Short mmCIF file of C-alpha atoms in Angstrom, two decimals:
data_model
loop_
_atom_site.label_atom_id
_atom_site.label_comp_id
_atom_site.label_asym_id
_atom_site.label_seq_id
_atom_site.Cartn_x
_atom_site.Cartn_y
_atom_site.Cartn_z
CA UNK A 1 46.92 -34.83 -92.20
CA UNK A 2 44.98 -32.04 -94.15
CA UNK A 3 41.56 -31.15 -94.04
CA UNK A 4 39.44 -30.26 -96.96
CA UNK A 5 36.36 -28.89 -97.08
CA UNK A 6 33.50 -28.42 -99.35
CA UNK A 7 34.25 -24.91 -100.04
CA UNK A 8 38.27 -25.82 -101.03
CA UNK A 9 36.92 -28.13 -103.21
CA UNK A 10 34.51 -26.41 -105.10
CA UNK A 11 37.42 -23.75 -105.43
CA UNK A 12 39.81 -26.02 -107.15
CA UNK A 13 37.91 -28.48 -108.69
CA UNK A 14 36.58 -28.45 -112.32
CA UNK A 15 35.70 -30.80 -114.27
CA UNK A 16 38.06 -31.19 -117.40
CA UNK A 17 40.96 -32.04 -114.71
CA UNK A 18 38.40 -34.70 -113.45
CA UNK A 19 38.27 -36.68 -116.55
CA UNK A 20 41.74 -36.49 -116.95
CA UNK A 21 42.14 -38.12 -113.70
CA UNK A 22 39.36 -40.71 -114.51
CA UNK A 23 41.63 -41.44 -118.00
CA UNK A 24 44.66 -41.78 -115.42
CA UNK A 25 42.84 -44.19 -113.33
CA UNK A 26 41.34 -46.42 -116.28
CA UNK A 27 45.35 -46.86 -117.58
CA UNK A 28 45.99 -48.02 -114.42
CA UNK A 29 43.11 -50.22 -114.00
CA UNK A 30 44.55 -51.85 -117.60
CA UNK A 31 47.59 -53.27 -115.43
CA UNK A 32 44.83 -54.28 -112.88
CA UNK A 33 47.52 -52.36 -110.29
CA UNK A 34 44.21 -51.62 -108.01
CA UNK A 35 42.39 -53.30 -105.48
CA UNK A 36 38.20 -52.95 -104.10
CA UNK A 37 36.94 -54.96 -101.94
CA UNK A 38 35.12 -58.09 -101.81
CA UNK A 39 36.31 -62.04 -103.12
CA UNK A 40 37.48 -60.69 -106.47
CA UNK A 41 38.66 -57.35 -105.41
CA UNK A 42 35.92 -55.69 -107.58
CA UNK A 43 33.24 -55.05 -105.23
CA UNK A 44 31.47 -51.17 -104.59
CA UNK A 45 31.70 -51.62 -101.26
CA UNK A 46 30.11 -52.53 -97.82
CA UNK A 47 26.87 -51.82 -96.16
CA UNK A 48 25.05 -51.88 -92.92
CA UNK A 49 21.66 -50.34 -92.06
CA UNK A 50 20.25 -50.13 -88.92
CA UNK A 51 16.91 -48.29 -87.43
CA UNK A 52 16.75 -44.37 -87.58
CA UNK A 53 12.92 -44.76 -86.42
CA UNK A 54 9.77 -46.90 -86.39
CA UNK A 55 9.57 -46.47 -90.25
CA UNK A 56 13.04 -45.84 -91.53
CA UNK A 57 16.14 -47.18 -91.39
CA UNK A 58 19.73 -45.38 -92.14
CA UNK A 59 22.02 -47.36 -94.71
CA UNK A 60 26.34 -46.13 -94.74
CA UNK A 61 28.05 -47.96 -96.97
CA UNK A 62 32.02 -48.14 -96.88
CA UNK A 63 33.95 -48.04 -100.25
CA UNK A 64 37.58 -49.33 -99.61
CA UNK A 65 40.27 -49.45 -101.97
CA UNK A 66 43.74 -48.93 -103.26
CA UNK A 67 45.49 -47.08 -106.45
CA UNK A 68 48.31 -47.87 -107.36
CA UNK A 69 50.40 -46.37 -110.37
CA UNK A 70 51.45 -42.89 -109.92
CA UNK A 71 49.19 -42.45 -107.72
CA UNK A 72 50.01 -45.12 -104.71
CA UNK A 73 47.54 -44.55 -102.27
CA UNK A 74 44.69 -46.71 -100.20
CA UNK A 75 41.42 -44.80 -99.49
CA UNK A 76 38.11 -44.92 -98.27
CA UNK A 77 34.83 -43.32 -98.99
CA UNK A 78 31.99 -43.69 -96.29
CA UNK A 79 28.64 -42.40 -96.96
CA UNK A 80 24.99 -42.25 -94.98
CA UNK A 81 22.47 -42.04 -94.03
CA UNK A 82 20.97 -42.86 -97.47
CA UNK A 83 17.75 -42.21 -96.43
CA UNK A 84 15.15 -43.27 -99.63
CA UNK A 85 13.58 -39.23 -100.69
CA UNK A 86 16.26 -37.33 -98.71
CA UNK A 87 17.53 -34.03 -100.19
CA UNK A 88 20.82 -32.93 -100.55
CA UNK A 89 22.45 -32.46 -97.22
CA UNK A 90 21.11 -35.32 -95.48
CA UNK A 91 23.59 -38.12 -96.99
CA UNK A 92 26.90 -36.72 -96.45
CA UNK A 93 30.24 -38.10 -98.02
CA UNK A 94 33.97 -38.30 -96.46
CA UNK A 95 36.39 -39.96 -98.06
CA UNK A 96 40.12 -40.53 -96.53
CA UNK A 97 43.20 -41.33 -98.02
CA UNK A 98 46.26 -43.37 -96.76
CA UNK A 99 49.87 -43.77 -97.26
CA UNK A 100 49.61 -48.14 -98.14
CA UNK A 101 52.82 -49.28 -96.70
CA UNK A 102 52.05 -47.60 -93.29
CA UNK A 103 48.24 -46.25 -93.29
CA UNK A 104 49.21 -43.15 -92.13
CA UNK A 105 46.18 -40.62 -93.07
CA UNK A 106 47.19 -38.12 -95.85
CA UNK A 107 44.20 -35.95 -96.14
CA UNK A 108 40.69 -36.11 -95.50
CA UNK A 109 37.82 -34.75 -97.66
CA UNK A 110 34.33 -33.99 -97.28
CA UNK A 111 33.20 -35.59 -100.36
CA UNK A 112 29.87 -34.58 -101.75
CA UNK A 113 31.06 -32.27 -104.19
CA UNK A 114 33.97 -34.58 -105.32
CA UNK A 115 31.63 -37.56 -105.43
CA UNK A 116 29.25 -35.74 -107.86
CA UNK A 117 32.06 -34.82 -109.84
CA UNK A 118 33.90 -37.67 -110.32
CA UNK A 119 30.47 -39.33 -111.20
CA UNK A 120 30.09 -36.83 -114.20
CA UNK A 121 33.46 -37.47 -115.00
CA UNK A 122 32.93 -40.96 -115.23
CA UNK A 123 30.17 -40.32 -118.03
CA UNK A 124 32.18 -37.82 -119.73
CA UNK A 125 35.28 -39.95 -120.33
CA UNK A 126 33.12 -43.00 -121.10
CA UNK A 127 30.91 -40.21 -124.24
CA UNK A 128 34.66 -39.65 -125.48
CA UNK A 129 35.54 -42.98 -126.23
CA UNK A 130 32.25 -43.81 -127.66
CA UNK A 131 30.89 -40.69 -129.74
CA UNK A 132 32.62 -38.60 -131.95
CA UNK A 133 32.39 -34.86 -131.45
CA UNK A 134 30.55 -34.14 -134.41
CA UNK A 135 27.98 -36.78 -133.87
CA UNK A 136 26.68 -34.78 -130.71
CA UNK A 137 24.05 -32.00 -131.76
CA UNK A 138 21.00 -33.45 -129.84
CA UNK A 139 21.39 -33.84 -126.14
CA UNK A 140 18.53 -35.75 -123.43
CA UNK A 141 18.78 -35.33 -120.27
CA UNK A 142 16.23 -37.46 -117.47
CA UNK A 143 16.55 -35.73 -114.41
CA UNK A 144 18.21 -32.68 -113.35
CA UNK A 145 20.35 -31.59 -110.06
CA UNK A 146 23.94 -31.53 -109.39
CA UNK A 147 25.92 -34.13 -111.55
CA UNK A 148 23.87 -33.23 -114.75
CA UNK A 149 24.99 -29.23 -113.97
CA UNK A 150 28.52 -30.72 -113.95
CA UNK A 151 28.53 -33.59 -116.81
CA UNK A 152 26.48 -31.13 -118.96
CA UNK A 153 28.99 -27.78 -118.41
CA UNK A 154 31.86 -30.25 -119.07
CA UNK A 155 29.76 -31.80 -121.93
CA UNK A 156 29.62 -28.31 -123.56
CA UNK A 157 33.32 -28.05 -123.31
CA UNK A 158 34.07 -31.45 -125.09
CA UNK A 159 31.38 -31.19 -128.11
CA UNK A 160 30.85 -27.77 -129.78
CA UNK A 161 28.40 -28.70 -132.02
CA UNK A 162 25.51 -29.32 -129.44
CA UNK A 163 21.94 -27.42 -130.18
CA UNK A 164 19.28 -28.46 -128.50
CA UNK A 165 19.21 -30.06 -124.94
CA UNK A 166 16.05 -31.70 -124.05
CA UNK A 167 15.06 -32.45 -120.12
CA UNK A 168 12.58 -34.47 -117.88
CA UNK A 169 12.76 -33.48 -114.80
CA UNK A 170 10.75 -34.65 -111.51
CA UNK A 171 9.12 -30.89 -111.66
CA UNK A 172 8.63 -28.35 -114.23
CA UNK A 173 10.64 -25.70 -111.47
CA UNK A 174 13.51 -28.44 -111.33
CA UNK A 175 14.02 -28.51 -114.83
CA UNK A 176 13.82 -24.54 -114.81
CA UNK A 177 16.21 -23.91 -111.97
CA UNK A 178 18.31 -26.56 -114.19
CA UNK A 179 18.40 -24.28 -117.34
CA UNK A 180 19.17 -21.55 -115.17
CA UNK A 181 22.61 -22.61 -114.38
CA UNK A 182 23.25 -22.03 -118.68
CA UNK A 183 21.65 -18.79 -119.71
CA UNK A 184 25.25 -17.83 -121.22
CA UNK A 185 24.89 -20.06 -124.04
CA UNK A 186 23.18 -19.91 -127.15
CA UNK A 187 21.56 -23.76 -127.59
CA UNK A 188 18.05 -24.39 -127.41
CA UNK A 189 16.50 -26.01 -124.50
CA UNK A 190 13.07 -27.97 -124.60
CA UNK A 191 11.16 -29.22 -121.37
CA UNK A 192 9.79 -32.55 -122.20
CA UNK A 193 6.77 -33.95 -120.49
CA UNK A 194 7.62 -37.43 -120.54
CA UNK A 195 10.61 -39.87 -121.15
CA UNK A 196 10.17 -40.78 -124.62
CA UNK A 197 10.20 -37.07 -126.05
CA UNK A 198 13.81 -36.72 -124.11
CA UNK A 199 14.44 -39.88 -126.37
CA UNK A 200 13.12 -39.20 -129.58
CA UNK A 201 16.06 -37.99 -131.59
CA UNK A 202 18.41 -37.21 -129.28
CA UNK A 203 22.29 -37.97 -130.00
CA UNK A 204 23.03 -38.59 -126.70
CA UNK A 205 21.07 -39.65 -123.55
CA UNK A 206 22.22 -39.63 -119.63
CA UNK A 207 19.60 -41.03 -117.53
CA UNK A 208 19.84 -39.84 -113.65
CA UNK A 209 16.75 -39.79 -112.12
CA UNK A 210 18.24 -41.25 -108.78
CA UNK A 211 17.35 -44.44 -106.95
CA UNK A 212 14.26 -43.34 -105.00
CA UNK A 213 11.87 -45.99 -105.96
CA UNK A 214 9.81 -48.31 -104.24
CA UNK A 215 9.52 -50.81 -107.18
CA UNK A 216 10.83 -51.72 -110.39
CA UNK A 217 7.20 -50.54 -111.89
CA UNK A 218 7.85 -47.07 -110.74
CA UNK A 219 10.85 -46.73 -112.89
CA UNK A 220 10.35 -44.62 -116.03
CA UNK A 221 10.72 -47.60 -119.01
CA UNK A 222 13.13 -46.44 -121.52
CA UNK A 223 10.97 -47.60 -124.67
CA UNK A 224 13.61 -48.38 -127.72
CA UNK A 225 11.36 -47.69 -130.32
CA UNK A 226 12.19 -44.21 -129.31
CA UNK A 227 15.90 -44.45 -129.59
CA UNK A 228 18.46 -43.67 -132.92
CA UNK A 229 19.84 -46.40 -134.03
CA UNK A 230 23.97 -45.25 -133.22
CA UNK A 231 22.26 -43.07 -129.80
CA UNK A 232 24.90 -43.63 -126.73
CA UNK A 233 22.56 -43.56 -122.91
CA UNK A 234 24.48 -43.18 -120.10
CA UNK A 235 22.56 -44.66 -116.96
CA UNK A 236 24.38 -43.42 -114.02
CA UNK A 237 21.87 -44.41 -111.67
CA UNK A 238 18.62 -46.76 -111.99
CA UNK A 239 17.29 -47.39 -115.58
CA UNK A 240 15.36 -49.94 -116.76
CA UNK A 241 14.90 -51.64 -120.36
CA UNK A 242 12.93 -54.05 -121.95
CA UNK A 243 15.19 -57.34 -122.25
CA UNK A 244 14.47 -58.19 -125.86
CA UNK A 245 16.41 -54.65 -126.64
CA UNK A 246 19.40 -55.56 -123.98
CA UNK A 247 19.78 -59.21 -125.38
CA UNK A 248 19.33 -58.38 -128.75
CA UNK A 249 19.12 -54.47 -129.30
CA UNK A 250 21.90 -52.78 -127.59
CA UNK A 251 25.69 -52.91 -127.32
CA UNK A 252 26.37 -53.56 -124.00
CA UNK A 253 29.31 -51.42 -122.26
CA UNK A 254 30.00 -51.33 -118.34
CA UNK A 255 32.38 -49.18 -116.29
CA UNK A 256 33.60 -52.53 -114.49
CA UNK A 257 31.89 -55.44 -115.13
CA UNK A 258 33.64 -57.29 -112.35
CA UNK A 259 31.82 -55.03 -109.95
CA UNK A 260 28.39 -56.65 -110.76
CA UNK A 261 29.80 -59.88 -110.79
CA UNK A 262 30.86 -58.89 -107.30
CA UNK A 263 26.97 -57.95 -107.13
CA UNK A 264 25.80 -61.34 -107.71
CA UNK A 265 28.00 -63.14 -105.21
CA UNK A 266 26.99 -60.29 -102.35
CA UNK A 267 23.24 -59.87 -103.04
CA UNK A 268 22.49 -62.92 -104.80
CA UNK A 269 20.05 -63.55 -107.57
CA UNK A 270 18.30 -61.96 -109.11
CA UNK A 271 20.22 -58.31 -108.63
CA UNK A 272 18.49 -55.79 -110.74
CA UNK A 273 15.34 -56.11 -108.00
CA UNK A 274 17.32 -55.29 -105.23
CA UNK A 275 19.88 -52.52 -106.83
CA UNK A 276 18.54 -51.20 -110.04
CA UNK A 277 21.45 -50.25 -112.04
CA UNK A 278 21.93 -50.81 -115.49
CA UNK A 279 24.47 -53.38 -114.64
CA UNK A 280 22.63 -55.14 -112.11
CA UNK A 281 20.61 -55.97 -115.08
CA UNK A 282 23.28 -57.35 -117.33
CA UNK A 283 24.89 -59.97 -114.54
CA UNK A 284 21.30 -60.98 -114.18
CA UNK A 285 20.67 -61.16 -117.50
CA UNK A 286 24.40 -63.62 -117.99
CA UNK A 287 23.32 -65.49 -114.57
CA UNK A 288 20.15 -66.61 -116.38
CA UNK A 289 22.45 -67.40 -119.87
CA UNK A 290 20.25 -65.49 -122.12
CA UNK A 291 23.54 -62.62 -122.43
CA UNK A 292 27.44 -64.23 -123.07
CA UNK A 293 29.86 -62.44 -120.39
CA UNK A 294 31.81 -61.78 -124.00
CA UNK A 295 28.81 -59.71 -125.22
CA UNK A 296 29.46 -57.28 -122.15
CA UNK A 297 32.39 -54.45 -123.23
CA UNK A 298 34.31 -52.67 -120.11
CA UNK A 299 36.05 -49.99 -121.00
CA UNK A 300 39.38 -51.63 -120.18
CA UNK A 301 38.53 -53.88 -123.20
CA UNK A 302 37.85 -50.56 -125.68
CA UNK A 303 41.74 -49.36 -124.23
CA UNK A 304 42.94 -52.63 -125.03
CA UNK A 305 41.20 -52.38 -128.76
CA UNK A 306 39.41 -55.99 -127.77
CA UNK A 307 35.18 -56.55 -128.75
CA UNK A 308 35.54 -54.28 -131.77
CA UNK A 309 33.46 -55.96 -133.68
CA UNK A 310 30.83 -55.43 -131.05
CA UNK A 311 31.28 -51.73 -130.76
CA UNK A 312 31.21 -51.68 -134.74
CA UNK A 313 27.76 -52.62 -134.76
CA UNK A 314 25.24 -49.98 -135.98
CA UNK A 315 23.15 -50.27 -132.26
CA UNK A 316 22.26 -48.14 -129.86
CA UNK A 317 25.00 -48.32 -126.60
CA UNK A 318 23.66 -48.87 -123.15
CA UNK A 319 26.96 -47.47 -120.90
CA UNK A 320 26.17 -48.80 -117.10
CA UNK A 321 28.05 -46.89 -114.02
CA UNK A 322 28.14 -47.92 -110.93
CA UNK A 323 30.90 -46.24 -109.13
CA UNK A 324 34.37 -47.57 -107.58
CA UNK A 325 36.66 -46.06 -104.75
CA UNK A 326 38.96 -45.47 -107.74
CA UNK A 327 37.60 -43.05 -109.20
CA UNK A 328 37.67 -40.94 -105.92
CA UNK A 329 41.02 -41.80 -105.22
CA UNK A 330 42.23 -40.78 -108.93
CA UNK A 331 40.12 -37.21 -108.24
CA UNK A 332 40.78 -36.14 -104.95
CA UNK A 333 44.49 -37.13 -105.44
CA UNK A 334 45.13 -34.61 -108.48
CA UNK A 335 42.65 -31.84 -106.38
CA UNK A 336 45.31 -32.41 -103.36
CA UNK A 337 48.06 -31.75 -105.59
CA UNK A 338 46.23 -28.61 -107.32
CA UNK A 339 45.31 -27.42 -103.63
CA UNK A 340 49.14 -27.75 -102.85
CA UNK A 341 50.51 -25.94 -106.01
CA UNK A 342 47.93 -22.94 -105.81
#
């Protein structure tokens, strides 16, 4: 079995190879030759929290699941403590790989890096099948840190024509360190004080600001009023919305929409209060009949050229992201194969 490290990976791992193995995986998932777990084989994964102390508790959750394609492999990804306002260093990722016919271990990563990666990744390949590069000048960020640094460096790559980049971050030093990172180019950036200035105008909007809230009220409100009409937001962790602009506002577009179904028969109803993603909100939103489960595009259904006439419409998108074992799989099994080449 090999062994690899944060350091390997952040030697051989960049993100334009990532969304290539993200497009791999989603061409696979199109001949549903993959398996999560759960009833329907969909679900993110499985948790269990116990006490850390009088006040907190530690939360792992366990991500099983199996590629198949060219890539034929099982894998987990186990991850904890999770502790709600913890910095970097204090959840830590591993992720392990099998052979599926025997389970013998083929390598095993630490998987911070590759996690944050494959998450930009993720919103990368999901901008290029729903904005055209010269549509792109404007750019809002809301919140900073590590998978911004990467989604926005591999943003830069994919559309040329970006001049401005706006940002909201926790701190005024956050979103400085943040701009730090991209002194070598020539774009303007703007520090907004609030949500709706990141908003205003922009092209393109990828909401982060992690899950580190106590209630739904504490969650900066997205106000639509704010948004252009054709703007694509990618909410890659919690985001909230007024409903009247979900049921009737947006086009609707999930990574895997059979994950928050999944959701729904773990958690119960209602999700959204429980786990705040985007699509937490839309299964809610079908449980209670006010959406149509047709109304909801995956991206399976834009690579099979189905809903068009959804995706035609001149509305903002809402893209929701949860994250699945398969894009981890997809990643580190290309980065094992660069590793071996090099």
């Amino acid at each position: 079995m090999i062994y690899i490290d944060e350091k390997t990976t952040a030697k051989y791992l960049n993100i334009t190879n990532c969304v290539k193995s993200i497009q791999k995986m989603y061409k696979i998932m199109q001949t549903k030759d993959y398996a999560m777990g759960g009833k329907n084989a969909n679900s993110h994964g499985m948790r269990i929290s116990f006490p850390r102390d009088k006040h907190t508790n530690n939360t792992f959750i366990a991500m099983p699941g199996f590629l198949g394609g060219e890539y034929q492999v099982a894998g987990l990804k186990w991850h904890g403590p999770n502790i709600r306002g913890s910095t970097r260093g204090t959840t830590n990722y591993t992720l392990i790989l099998n052979k599926p016919n025997t389970g013998a271990p083929i390598a095993f990563f630490e998987a911070n890096l590759l996690t944050s990666y494959r998450t930009a990744a993720l919103s990368l390949y999901a901008t290029t099948l729903l904005k055209q590069a010269q549509t792109i000048n404007k750019v809002g960020l809301i919140g900073g840190g590590e998978i911004h640094t990467i989604f926005l460096q591999g943003l830069l790559e994919l559309y040329p024509n970006i001049n401005l980049i706006k940002i909201k971050s926790k701190t005024e030093s956050g979103a400085n360190k943040f701009i730090s990172y991209f002194k070598k180019f020539k774009f303007r950036f703007e520090i907004c004080k609030n949500v709706n200035a990141v908003l205003d105008d922009s092209d393109l909007i990828s909401v982060n600001p992690g899950f580190d809230f106590d209630s739904l009220s504490q969650m900066p409100l997205l106000r639509t009023k704010y948004l252009k009409e054709n703007a694509l937001v990618l909410c890659l962790s919690y985001a909230k919305f007024s409903d009247e602009f979900l049921i009737n506002g947006a086009i609707k577009v999930a990574d895997n929409f059979a994950m928050y179904e999944s959701y729904l028969a773990e958690f119960g109803y209602p999700v959204y209060p429980k786990f705040s993603s985007l699509g937490s909100r839309f299964i809610d939103l079908v449980y209670d009949r006010r959406v149509k489960p047709g109304e909801i595009v995956d991206i399976v259904d834009i690579l099979n050229n189905t809903k068009n006439e959804i995706l035609t419409k001149n509305k903002p998108v809402v893209f929701a992201s949860g994250g699945m074992i398969t894009e981890n799989i997809a990643v580190a099994c290309d980065l094992l194969k660069e590793i071996k080449i090099k």
